[in-house]
Amino acid sequence: MISACPICNVQVLTAELQWHANTHFEDDQLQTDMELARQIALTESTANPLDGPKECTNPLASDPHAQGASSSFSASSSCHASVLDEQISCLIGAQIRSNVQEIQGGIMNLLRSCLESEANSSTSIISGHVDHHQSLSSEDQGWGCGWRNIQMLSSHLLNQRPEAREALFGGAGFVPDIPSLQRWLEIAWDKNFDTLGSIHFHNKVYGVKQWIGTAECAALLRSFGLRARVVDFDSTESSSLHSKNGKHAPKQVQGPIDKFVTKNVSPKSTSSELCQEDAENMRGQQVLVDWVWNYFASKHSDKLGNSRRVVVSDKTPLYFQHQGHSRTIVGIQKQHGQCGNQDRYTLLILDPGHRTSDLERALRSKTGWQRLVKRGVHTLRKPQYQLCYVDPGIAGSEEREELKIIDGILHLNIYHLIFLRMEVMDIHCRLGMFFPAWRYMDWFLHYMVLVAEPGKTDLMSFI
């Protein structure tokens, strides 16, 4: 069967159409393809000569007073913008819809039904519509989980947020396949989103079986004007999130970061110290699940106080990253403690490593679905976790520029505030710097302000 290429109108075999269209985006062929497209357009009797790609020329070349580096820089910027616009235009027409298994009624409605049928005393908060995108052995098994989570997050944005539907993927209205997403990420890098990340990947991910993380997810979504945010839960001393052995690892993000710091475990710790460290790690895990609960519960406190077992939040799902794998958090369940026992939290997760058919079967039969979806606090054993979510609205041009720049925000929980303040007091004593007790209390209160209003206080100015 023969089909026409959407870029150059050349007749090719349908089985080779995707490969042929993708070759138009190769850097060494881009200009040739654009020239061919222009020639085809000019040969059509109904073609508008203004519709074709414009020649990249320096608008200041004819001005004898416009000389020097400024005019050269302007010409270079103009050329780059023109080529970038051509790439985007081609990608919008050539991108392919991701092949996702349709579930009648939607997987989130099936999950809601299962949660409502449970006998225990619990309250669950879940996202709205989300499609499950599974990794396929023939395409991305072993390396594509990050891309699948981007697809799941995108499925929610396209279905639940009209402004995002218009902005994402050139207004295509569907979730693209992985090769198309890889091209969109490269375009985001060309727009100077996450420049450090682009260097890490040598500015190329298309056609590469490479793990990605929350940084790439945030950069891709921010390039469309979406307010993607990243939260970092880190219990390691090093701030670097790149894996030394080349394995998949969370990495630092070019954009707003909320960083939760927990205490690191020394490899030479004694048994008693390890017990103390385990307690610290449990507190770190609790910080994460508390954050997730507060995230989904925001603006729904009035609904949580009644007898409703399941509440649907307007929040986006969470891209959930740790070393070795990533998944999508679509909600959280709180089991109410009885007889003075504490409440217990369970994350509700869609894993791209699971088969969609297995998920649907378990949820419809209400048998074995907990094993596939639920993850308790005790399962959070990794030293680093990162979450990516999207705030409502579309950023303007000025805000988009700000989203390209690192703007880290350090959040500390109460245990770390006390620990850090004790360390500062110890440093002061060793340096012979003694301050009255009220001064330390004043600093501590400032730390509390930092937690209550993150980003409005300079932490280091108090040390």
Short mmCIF file of C-alpha atoms in Angstrom, two decimals:
data_model
loop_
_atom_site.label_atom_id
_atom_site.label_comp_id
_atom_site.label_asym_id
_atom_site.label_seq_id
_atom_site.Cartn_x
_atom_site.Cartn_y
_atom_site.Cartn_z
CA MET A 1 0.00 0.00 0.00
CA ILE A 2 1.28 3.45 -0.97
CA SER A 3 0.91 6.63 1.10
CA ALA A 4 1.98 10.25 0.61
CA CYS A 5 4.58 11.75 2.94
CA PRO A 6 3.03 14.69 4.87
CA ILE A 7 6.28 16.64 4.49
CA CYS A 8 7.33 16.27 0.86
CA ASN A 9 4.29 14.53 -0.73
CA VAL A 10 6.52 11.75 -2.09
CA GLN A 11 4.71 8.43 -2.52
CA VAL A 12 6.25 5.73 -0.27
CA LEU A 13 5.23 2.36 1.11
CA THR A 14 2.87 2.76 4.06
CA ALA A 15 5.09 0.49 6.18
CA GLU A 16 8.02 2.85 5.58
CA LEU A 17 6.07 6.11 5.99
CA GLN A 18 7.06 6.73 9.63
CA TRP A 19 10.74 6.10 8.92
CA HIS A 20 10.63 8.32 5.84
CA ALA A 21 8.89 11.18 7.68
CA ASN A 22 11.34 11.03 10.59
CA THR A 23 14.30 11.36 8.24
CA HIS A 24 13.11 14.86 7.41
CA PHE A 25 14.17 15.93 10.90
CA GLU A 26 17.78 14.85 10.62
CA ASP A 27 19.99 17.91 10.90
CA ASP A 28 22.00 17.16 7.77
CA GLN A 29 18.84 16.82 5.65
CA LEU A 30 16.64 19.52 7.13
CA GLN A 31 17.60 22.34 4.77
CA THR A 32 17.39 20.04 1.72
CA ASP A 33 13.93 18.87 2.72
CA MET A 34 12.74 22.42 3.29
CA GLU A 35 13.99 23.46 -0.14
CA LEU A 36 12.23 20.48 -1.71
CA ALA A 37 9.02 21.36 0.10
CA ARG A 38 9.32 24.96 -1.15
CA GLN A 39 9.80 23.81 -4.74
CA ILE A 40 6.75 21.55 -4.53
CA ALA A 41 4.69 24.39 -3.09
CA LEU A 42 5.79 26.75 -5.89
CA THR A 43 4.74 24.29 -8.58
CA GLU A 44 1.17 24.15 -7.31
CA SER A 45 -1.10 26.61 -9.10
CA THR A 46 -3.07 27.41 -5.94
CA ALA A 47 -0.07 27.80 -3.72
CA ASN A 48 0.51 31.05 -1.86
CA PRO A 49 4.16 32.14 -2.25
CA LEU A 50 4.11 33.45 1.30
CA ASP A 51 3.32 29.99 2.73
CA GLY A 52 6.72 28.51 1.97
CA PRO A 53 9.78 28.72 4.27
CA LYS A 54 11.54 32.04 4.07
CA GLU A 55 15.17 32.45 3.15
CA CYS A 56 17.26 33.07 6.25
CA THR A 57 18.79 36.49 5.57
CA ASN A 58 20.12 39.29 7.69
CA PRO A 59 17.54 42.11 7.74
CA LEU A 60 20.28 44.57 8.71
CA ALA A 61 22.61 43.70 5.85
CA SER A 62 21.38 46.56 3.66
CA ASP A 63 21.79 49.14 6.43
CA PRO A 64 25.29 50.67 6.21
CA HIS A 65 25.04 51.80 9.83
CA ALA A 66 24.19 48.35 11.17
CA GLN A 67 27.65 46.86 11.60
CA GLY A 68 29.57 44.84 14.17
CA ALA A 69 28.73 42.05 16.55
CA SER A 70 25.20 43.23 17.30
CA SER A 71 24.02 42.82 13.71
CA SER A 72 25.81 39.49 13.40
CA PHE A 73 24.19 38.22 16.59
CA SER A 74 20.77 39.40 15.41
CA ALA A 75 21.19 37.61 12.10
CA SER A 76 22.28 34.42 13.83
CA SER A 77 19.33 34.55 16.22
CA SER A 78 16.95 35.15 13.34
CA CYS A 79 18.33 32.17 11.43
CA HIS A 80 18.07 29.91 14.48
CA ALA A 81 14.48 30.97 15.16
CA SER A 82 13.54 30.39 11.53
CA VAL A 83 15.02 26.88 11.46
CA LEU A 84 13.37 26.08 14.81
CA ASP A 85 9.98 27.22 13.51
CA GLU A 86 10.43 24.95 10.48
CA GLN A 87 11.27 21.99 12.70
CA ILE A 88 8.20 22.58 14.86
CA SER A 89 5.96 22.94 11.82
CA CYS A 90 7.24 19.68 10.36
CA LEU A 91 6.95 17.82 13.66
CA ILE A 92 3.33 18.91 14.18
CA GLY A 93 2.43 17.34 10.84
CA ALA A 94 4.57 14.22 11.19
CA GLN A 95 4.07 13.23 14.83
CA ILE A 96 2.23 9.94 15.41
CA ARG A 97 -0.40 9.15 18.01
CA SER A 98 0.75 6.77 20.72
CA ASN A 99 -0.85 3.35 20.56
CA VAL A 100 -2.69 3.01 23.87
CA GLN A 101 -5.15 0.29 24.85
CA GLU A 102 -8.60 1.79 25.33
CA ILE A 103 -10.42 0.79 28.54
CA GLN A 104 -14.18 1.12 28.51
CA GLY A 105 -15.17 3.56 31.23
CA GLY A 106 -11.56 4.53 31.91
CA ILE A 107 -9.02 3.01 34.25
CA MET A 108 -9.51 5.71 36.90
CA ASN A 109 -13.23 4.96 37.15
CA LEU A 110 -12.40 1.29 37.63
CA LEU A 111 -9.91 2.22 40.37
CA ARG A 112 -12.48 4.46 42.04
CA SER A 113 -14.99 1.61 42.10
CA CYS A 114 -12.44 -0.69 43.72
CA LEU A 115 -11.54 1.87 46.39
CA GLU A 116 -15.19 2.48 47.22
CA SER A 117 -15.81 -1.25 47.62
CA GLU A 118 -13.11 -1.75 50.26
CA ALA A 119 -14.37 -2.62 53.72
CA ASN A 120 -11.77 -0.73 55.74
CA SER A 121 -12.20 2.78 57.10
CA SER A 122 -10.30 4.87 54.59
CA THR A 123 -10.36 8.00 52.46
CA SER A 124 -8.81 8.12 49.00
CA ILE A 125 -8.02 11.08 46.76
CA ILE A 126 -7.35 10.39 43.09
CA SER A 127 -6.70 12.30 39.88
CA GLY A 128 -9.25 12.59 37.13
CA HIS A 129 -8.78 10.96 33.75
CA VAL A 130 -5.47 9.12 33.16
CA ASP A 131 -4.66 6.60 30.42
CA HIS A 132 -2.26 3.80 31.27
CA HIS A 133 0.68 3.63 28.84
CA GLN A 134 2.63 0.42 29.11
CA SER A 135 6.18 -0.31 28.02
CA LEU A 136 6.34 -2.71 25.07
CA SER A 137 9.01 -5.33 24.51
CA SER A 138 9.15 -4.42 20.83
CA GLU A 139 9.64 -0.70 21.51
CA ASP A 140 10.93 0.49 24.86
CA GLN A 141 11.01 -2.23 27.49
CA GLY A 142 13.89 -1.67 29.90
CA TRP A 143 14.44 2.02 29.14
CA GLY A 144 11.18 3.77 28.21
CA CYS A 145 9.42 4.09 31.58
CA GLY A 146 10.12 7.82 31.76
CA TRP A 147 8.57 8.44 28.35
CA ARG A 148 5.53 6.35 29.32
CA ASN A 149 5.03 8.45 32.45
CA ILE A 150 5.17 11.60 30.33
CA GLN A 151 2.47 10.06 28.16
CA MET A 152 0.30 9.28 31.20
CA LEU A 153 0.71 12.80 32.56
CA SER A 154 -0.02 14.22 29.11
CA SER A 155 -3.19 12.11 28.78
CA HIS A 156 -4.52 13.81 31.91
CA LEU A 157 -3.57 17.30 30.75
CA LEU A 158 -5.17 16.83 27.33
CA ASN A 159 -8.41 15.50 28.84
CA GLN A 160 -8.79 17.71 31.91
CA ARG A 161 -7.25 21.08 31.02
CA PRO A 162 -8.44 22.88 27.88
CA GLU A 163 -5.59 25.41 27.97
CA ALA A 164 -3.05 22.58 28.01
CA ARG A 165 -4.82 20.80 25.16
CA GLU A 166 -4.39 23.87 22.97
CA ALA A 167 -0.72 24.31 23.88
CA LEU A 168 0.62 20.75 23.96
CA PHE A 169 2.21 19.21 20.88
CA GLY A 170 1.15 22.00 18.55
CA GLY A 171 -2.52 21.57 19.44
CA ALA A 172 -2.60 18.02 18.05
CA GLY A 173 -5.05 16.92 20.74
CA PHE A 174 -3.46 13.49 21.24
CA VAL A 175 -0.52 11.92 23.07
CA PRO A 176 2.40 11.36 20.66
CA ASP A 177 4.52 8.22 20.49
CA ILE A 178 8.00 8.07 22.03
CA PRO A 179 9.98 9.08 18.89
CA SER A 180 7.78 12.18 18.56
CA LEU A 181 8.25 13.01 22.25
CA GLN A 182 11.99 12.67 21.79
CA ARG A 183 11.85 15.25 19.00
CA TRP A 184 9.79 17.60 21.17
CA LEU A 185 12.39 17.32 23.94
CA GLU A 186 15.19 18.18 21.53
CA ILE A 187 13.20 21.26 20.45
CA ALA A 188 12.77 22.22 24.12
CA TRP A 189 16.55 22.06 24.50
CA ASP A 190 16.95 24.20 21.36
CA LYS A 191 14.74 26.75 23.13
CA ASN A 192 17.25 26.68 26.03
CA PHE A 193 15.07 24.77 28.48
CA ASP A 194 17.23 22.61 30.79
CA THR A 195 20.55 23.45 29.17
CA LEU A 196 22.51 21.29 31.63
CA GLY A 197 20.28 18.35 30.80
CA SER A 198 20.83 18.85 27.10
CA ILE A 199 24.60 18.77 27.65
CA HIS A 200 24.24 15.56 29.66
CA PHE A 201 22.48 13.94 26.68
CA HIS A 202 24.75 15.63 24.10
CA ASN A 203 21.67 17.44 22.77
CA LYS A 204 20.25 14.25 21.27
CA VAL A 205 17.69 11.71 22.44
CA TYR A 206 15.86 10.87 19.22
CA GLY A 207 16.36 7.24 18.32
CA VAL A 208 18.43 6.64 21.47
CA LYS A 209 17.42 4.06 24.08
CA GLN A 210 18.23 6.39 26.94
CA TRP A 211 16.65 6.70 30.38
CA ILE A 212 15.16 10.06 31.23
CA GLY A 213 13.77 11.58 34.43
CA THR A 214 11.73 14.40 35.91
CA ALA A 215 14.12 17.02 34.49
CA GLU A 216 13.33 16.01 30.94
CA CYS A 217 9.61 15.79 31.70
CA ALA A 218 9.63 19.30 33.18
CA ALA A 219 11.69 20.76 30.33
CA LEU A 220 9.44 19.27 27.67
CA LEU A 221 6.21 20.48 29.30
CA ARG A 222 7.62 23.90 30.16
CA SER A 223 8.56 24.47 26.53
CA PHE A 224 4.81 24.55 25.80
CA GLY A 225 4.28 27.11 28.54
CA LEU A 226 3.04 24.64 31.15
CA ARG A 227 4.07 25.31 34.75
CA ALA A 228 5.82 22.01 35.43
CA ARG A 229 7.36 21.75 38.91
CA VAL A 230 9.74 19.26 40.48
CA VAL A 231 9.99 18.21 44.12
CA ASP A 232 13.18 16.50 45.28
CA PHE A 233 13.38 14.19 48.29
CA ASP A 234 17.07 13.53 48.86
CA SER A 235 18.77 11.58 51.66
CA THR A 236 22.26 11.62 50.13
CA GLU A 237 25.06 14.03 50.88
CA SER A 238 25.87 14.66 47.23
CA SER A 239 23.70 17.04 45.30
CA SER A 240 24.47 15.31 42.03
CA LEU A 241 21.69 13.10 40.80
CA HIS A 242 23.54 11.58 37.86
CA SER A 243 24.36 7.91 38.21
CA LYS A 244 28.05 7.04 38.09
CA ASN A 245 27.38 3.63 36.54
CA GLY A 246 25.23 4.97 33.73
CA LYS A 247 22.06 3.55 35.18
CA HIS A 248 18.82 5.47 35.23
CA ALA A 249 18.93 8.08 37.98
CA PRO A 250 17.08 11.25 38.88
CA LYS A 251 19.02 14.37 37.96
CA GLN A 252 19.03 18.03 38.84
CA VAL A 253 16.36 20.10 37.19
CA GLN A 254 16.48 23.37 35.31
CA GLY A 255 13.53 25.04 36.94
CA PRO A 256 11.75 25.44 40.28
CA ILE A 257 12.81 22.71 42.70
CA ASP A 258 11.39 21.97 46.13
CA LYS A 259 14.14 20.04 47.90
CA PHE A 260 13.43 17.95 50.98
CA VAL A 261 16.63 16.92 52.78
CA THR A 262 16.90 13.86 54.98
CA LYS A 263 19.88 12.51 56.86
CA ASN A 264 22.35 10.22 55.12
CA VAL A 265 23.33 6.76 56.36
CA SER A 266 27.03 6.22 56.97
CA PRO A 267 28.42 2.88 55.73
CA LYS A 268 30.32 2.50 59.03
CA SER A 269 27.32 2.99 61.30
CA THR A 270 26.97 0.79 64.36
CA SER A 271 23.82 -1.20 65.13
CA SER A 272 22.47 1.49 67.45
CA GLU A 273 23.28 4.16 64.88
CA LEU A 274 21.54 2.15 62.17
CA CYS A 275 18.42 1.97 64.29
CA GLN A 276 18.52 5.72 64.65
CA GLU A 277 19.12 6.10 60.92
CA ASP A 278 16.15 3.79 60.19
CA ALA A 279 14.00 6.09 62.27
CA GLU A 280 15.34 9.07 60.32
CA ASN A 281 14.62 7.30 57.04
CA MET A 282 11.09 6.49 58.15
CA ARG A 283 10.59 10.16 58.90
CA GLY A 284 11.95 10.98 55.44
CA GLN A 285 9.48 8.55 53.88
CA GLN A 286 6.70 10.09 55.91
CA VAL A 287 7.68 13.54 54.62
CA LEU A 288 7.14 12.28 51.07
CA VAL A 289 3.72 10.70 51.68
CA ASP A 290 2.62 13.71 53.76
CA TRP A 291 3.55 15.93 50.83
CA VAL A 292 1.61 13.72 48.40
CA TRP A 293 -1.47 13.72 50.65
CA ASN A 294 -1.37 17.51 51.06
CA TYR A 295 -0.87 17.91 47.31
CA PHE A 296 -3.97 15.92 46.34
CA ALA A 297 -6.04 17.13 49.31
CA SER A 298 -5.44 20.82 48.57
CA LYS A 299 -8.76 22.66 48.06
CA HIS A 300 -10.72 19.52 49.00
CA SER A 301 -10.73 19.77 52.80
CA ASP A 302 -14.51 20.35 52.81
CA LYS A 303 -15.09 17.06 50.99
CA LEU A 304 -12.76 15.04 53.21
CA GLY A 305 -14.74 15.69 56.36
CA ASN A 306 -17.90 13.90 55.25
CA SER A 307 -18.61 10.25 54.56
CA ARG A 308 -17.24 10.22 51.01
CA ARG A 309 -14.80 7.35 50.56
CA VAL A 310 -13.21 8.61 47.33
CA VAL A 311 -12.61 12.21 46.28
CA VAL A 312 -11.54 13.16 42.75
CA SER A 313 -8.92 15.92 42.85
CA ASP A 314 -8.27 18.49 40.15
CA LYS A 315 -4.52 17.94 40.58
CA THR A 316 -2.39 16.33 37.91
CA PRO A 317 -0.89 12.89 38.48
CA LEU A 318 2.68 12.84 39.80
CA TYR A 319 5.61 11.60 37.74
CA PHE A 320 7.32 9.50 40.45
CA GLN A 321 11.05 8.98 39.90
CA HIS A 322 13.74 7.00 41.70
CA GLN A 323 16.92 5.31 40.63
CA GLY A 324 16.19 2.40 38.34
CA HIS A 325 12.53 3.09 37.54
CA SER A 326 9.74 5.64 37.41
CA ARG A 327 5.99 5.38 37.78
CA THR A 328 2.94 7.64 37.96
CA ILE A 329 1.17 8.41 41.25
CA VAL A 330 -2.54 8.84 40.50
CA GLY A 331 -3.72 9.22 44.08
CA ILE A 332 -3.24 8.37 47.73
CA GLN A 333 -5.27 6.50 50.34
CA LYS A 334 -5.40 7.21 54.07
CA GLN A 335 -6.49 4.40 56.36
CA HIS A 336 -7.82 5.97 59.53
CA GLY A 337 -6.10 4.74 62.67
CA GLN A 338 -8.25 2.91 65.20
CA CYS A 339 -7.89 2.86 68.99
CA GLY A 340 -5.27 5.60 69.04
CA ASN A 341 -3.19 4.16 66.19
CA GLN A 342 -1.75 6.53 63.61
CA ASP A 343 -3.24 6.97 60.17
CA ARG A 344 -1.53 4.94 57.45
CA TYR A 345 -0.93 6.19 53.93
CA THR A 346 -0.72 4.19 50.71
CA LEU A 347 0.33 5.57 47.33
CA LEU A 348 -1.87 4.65 44.34
CA ILE A 349 0.37 4.06 41.35
CA LEU A 350 0.18 3.19 37.67
CA ASP A 351 3.33 1.38 36.60
CA PRO A 352 4.33 1.41 32.90
CA GLY A 353 5.97 -1.95 33.55
CA HIS A 354 2.56 -3.55 34.07
CA ARG A 355 0.40 -4.70 31.19
CA THR A 356 -2.73 -2.62 30.68
CA SER A 357 -4.79 -5.76 30.13
CA ASP A 358 -3.65 -7.16 33.50
CA LEU A 359 -4.60 -3.93 35.24
CA GLU A 360 -8.02 -3.84 33.61
CA ARG A 361 -8.72 -7.47 34.45
CA ALA A 362 -7.73 -7.04 38.11
CA LEU A 363 -9.72 -3.82 38.54
CA ARG A 364 -12.86 -5.15 36.84
CA SER A 365 -12.84 -8.34 38.89
CA LYS A 366 -11.76 -6.46 42.05
CA THR A 367 -9.24 -9.25 42.60
CA GLY A 368 -5.50 -8.71 43.07
CA TRP A 369 -5.66 -5.06 42.04
CA GLN A 370 -4.06 -3.88 45.31
CA ARG A 371 -0.88 -5.75 44.41
CA LEU A 372 -0.63 -3.80 41.15
CA VAL A 373 -1.70 -0.35 42.35
CA LYS A 374 -0.97 0.12 46.07
CA ARG A 375 2.45 0.99 47.50
CA GLY A 376 2.89 1.54 51.25
CA VAL A 377 5.37 3.78 53.03
CA HIS A 378 7.55 0.76 53.87
CA THR A 379 8.26 0.23 50.15
CA LEU A 380 10.02 3.60 49.83
CA ARG A 381 13.57 2.33 50.30
CA LYS A 382 15.46 4.42 47.74
CA PRO A 383 17.72 7.29 48.90
CA GLN A 384 16.32 9.72 46.33
CA TYR A 385 12.87 10.40 44.98
CA GLN A 386 11.60 13.09 42.65
CA LEU A 387 8.08 14.13 41.75
CA CYS A 388 6.94 16.20 38.78
CA TYR A 389 3.54 17.86 38.56
CA VAL A 390 1.93 20.70 36.61
CA ASP A 391 0.30 23.79 38.07
CA PRO A 392 -2.73 25.27 36.28
CA GLY A 393 -2.48 27.91 33.58
CA ILE A 394 -0.12 28.80 30.76
CA ALA A 395 3.00 30.89 31.37
CA GLY A 396 3.53 34.11 29.44
CA SER A 397 6.69 34.90 27.52
CA GLU A 398 8.43 36.50 30.50
CA GLU A 399 7.56 33.65 32.84
CA ARG A 400 8.74 31.10 30.28
CA GLU A 401 12.15 32.71 30.33
CA GLU A 402 12.21 32.38 34.11
CA LEU A 403 11.29 28.68 33.86
CA LYS A 404 14.52 28.07 31.95
CA ILE A 405 16.59 29.08 34.95
CA ILE A 406 17.33 27.09 38.12
CA ASP A 407 15.36 28.55 40.99
CA GLY A 408 15.89 26.03 43.79
CA ILE A 409 13.77 26.18 46.94
CA LEU A 410 14.96 24.31 50.03
CA HIS A 411 12.26 22.82 52.25
CA LEU A 412 13.12 21.22 55.60
CA ASN A 413 10.90 19.29 57.98
CA ILE A 414 10.92 19.92 61.73
CA TYR A 415 13.50 17.19 62.49
CA HIS A 416 15.97 18.66 60.05
CA LEU A 417 15.37 22.19 61.31
CA ILE A 418 16.36 21.15 64.82
CA PHE A 419 19.29 19.09 63.56
CA LEU A 420 20.61 21.91 61.37
CA ARG A 421 20.20 24.49 64.12
CA MET A 422 22.21 22.28 66.51
CA GLU A 423 24.95 21.96 63.89
CA VAL A 424 25.09 25.74 63.50
CA MET A 425 25.29 26.22 67.28
CA ASP A 426 28.14 23.71 67.40
CA ILE A 427 30.03 25.59 64.65
CA HIS A 428 29.53 28.87 66.49
CA CYS A 429 30.90 27.38 69.72
CA ARG A 430 33.98 25.99 67.98
CA LEU A 431 34.66 29.37 66.42
CA GLY A 432 34.21 31.12 69.77
CA MET A 433 31.04 32.81 68.52
CA PHE A 434 28.48 32.88 71.32
CA PHE A 435 25.04 34.32 70.93
CA PRO A 436 22.25 34.73 73.48
CA ALA A 437 19.56 32.04 73.57
CA TRP A 438 16.93 34.40 72.21
CA ARG A 439 18.98 34.83 69.03
CA TYR A 440 18.90 31.08 68.34
CA MET A 441 15.17 31.02 69.00
CA ASP A 442 14.76 33.95 66.62
CA TRP A 443 16.65 32.06 63.94
CA PHE A 444 14.54 28.98 64.57
CA LEU A 445 11.35 30.98 64.12
CA HIS A 446 12.72 32.29 60.85
CA TYR A 447 13.21 28.68 59.78
CA MET A 448 9.55 28.05 60.55
CA VAL A 449 8.68 30.96 58.28
CA LEU A 450 10.82 29.32 55.60
CA VAL A 451 8.75 26.15 55.83
CA ALA A 452 5.45 28.03 55.89
CA GLU A 453 6.36 30.37 53.03
CA PRO A 454 9.02 28.62 50.93
CA GLY A 455 11.10 30.75 48.65
CA LYS A 456 10.50 33.99 50.60
CA THR A 457 13.37 33.61 53.02
CA ASP A 458 17.10 33.20 52.45
CA LEU A 459 18.09 30.19 54.54
CA MET A 460 21.84 30.78 54.52
CA SER A 461 21.48 34.36 55.79
CA PHE A 462 20.54 32.99 59.20
CA ILE A 463 23.55 30.68 59.62
#
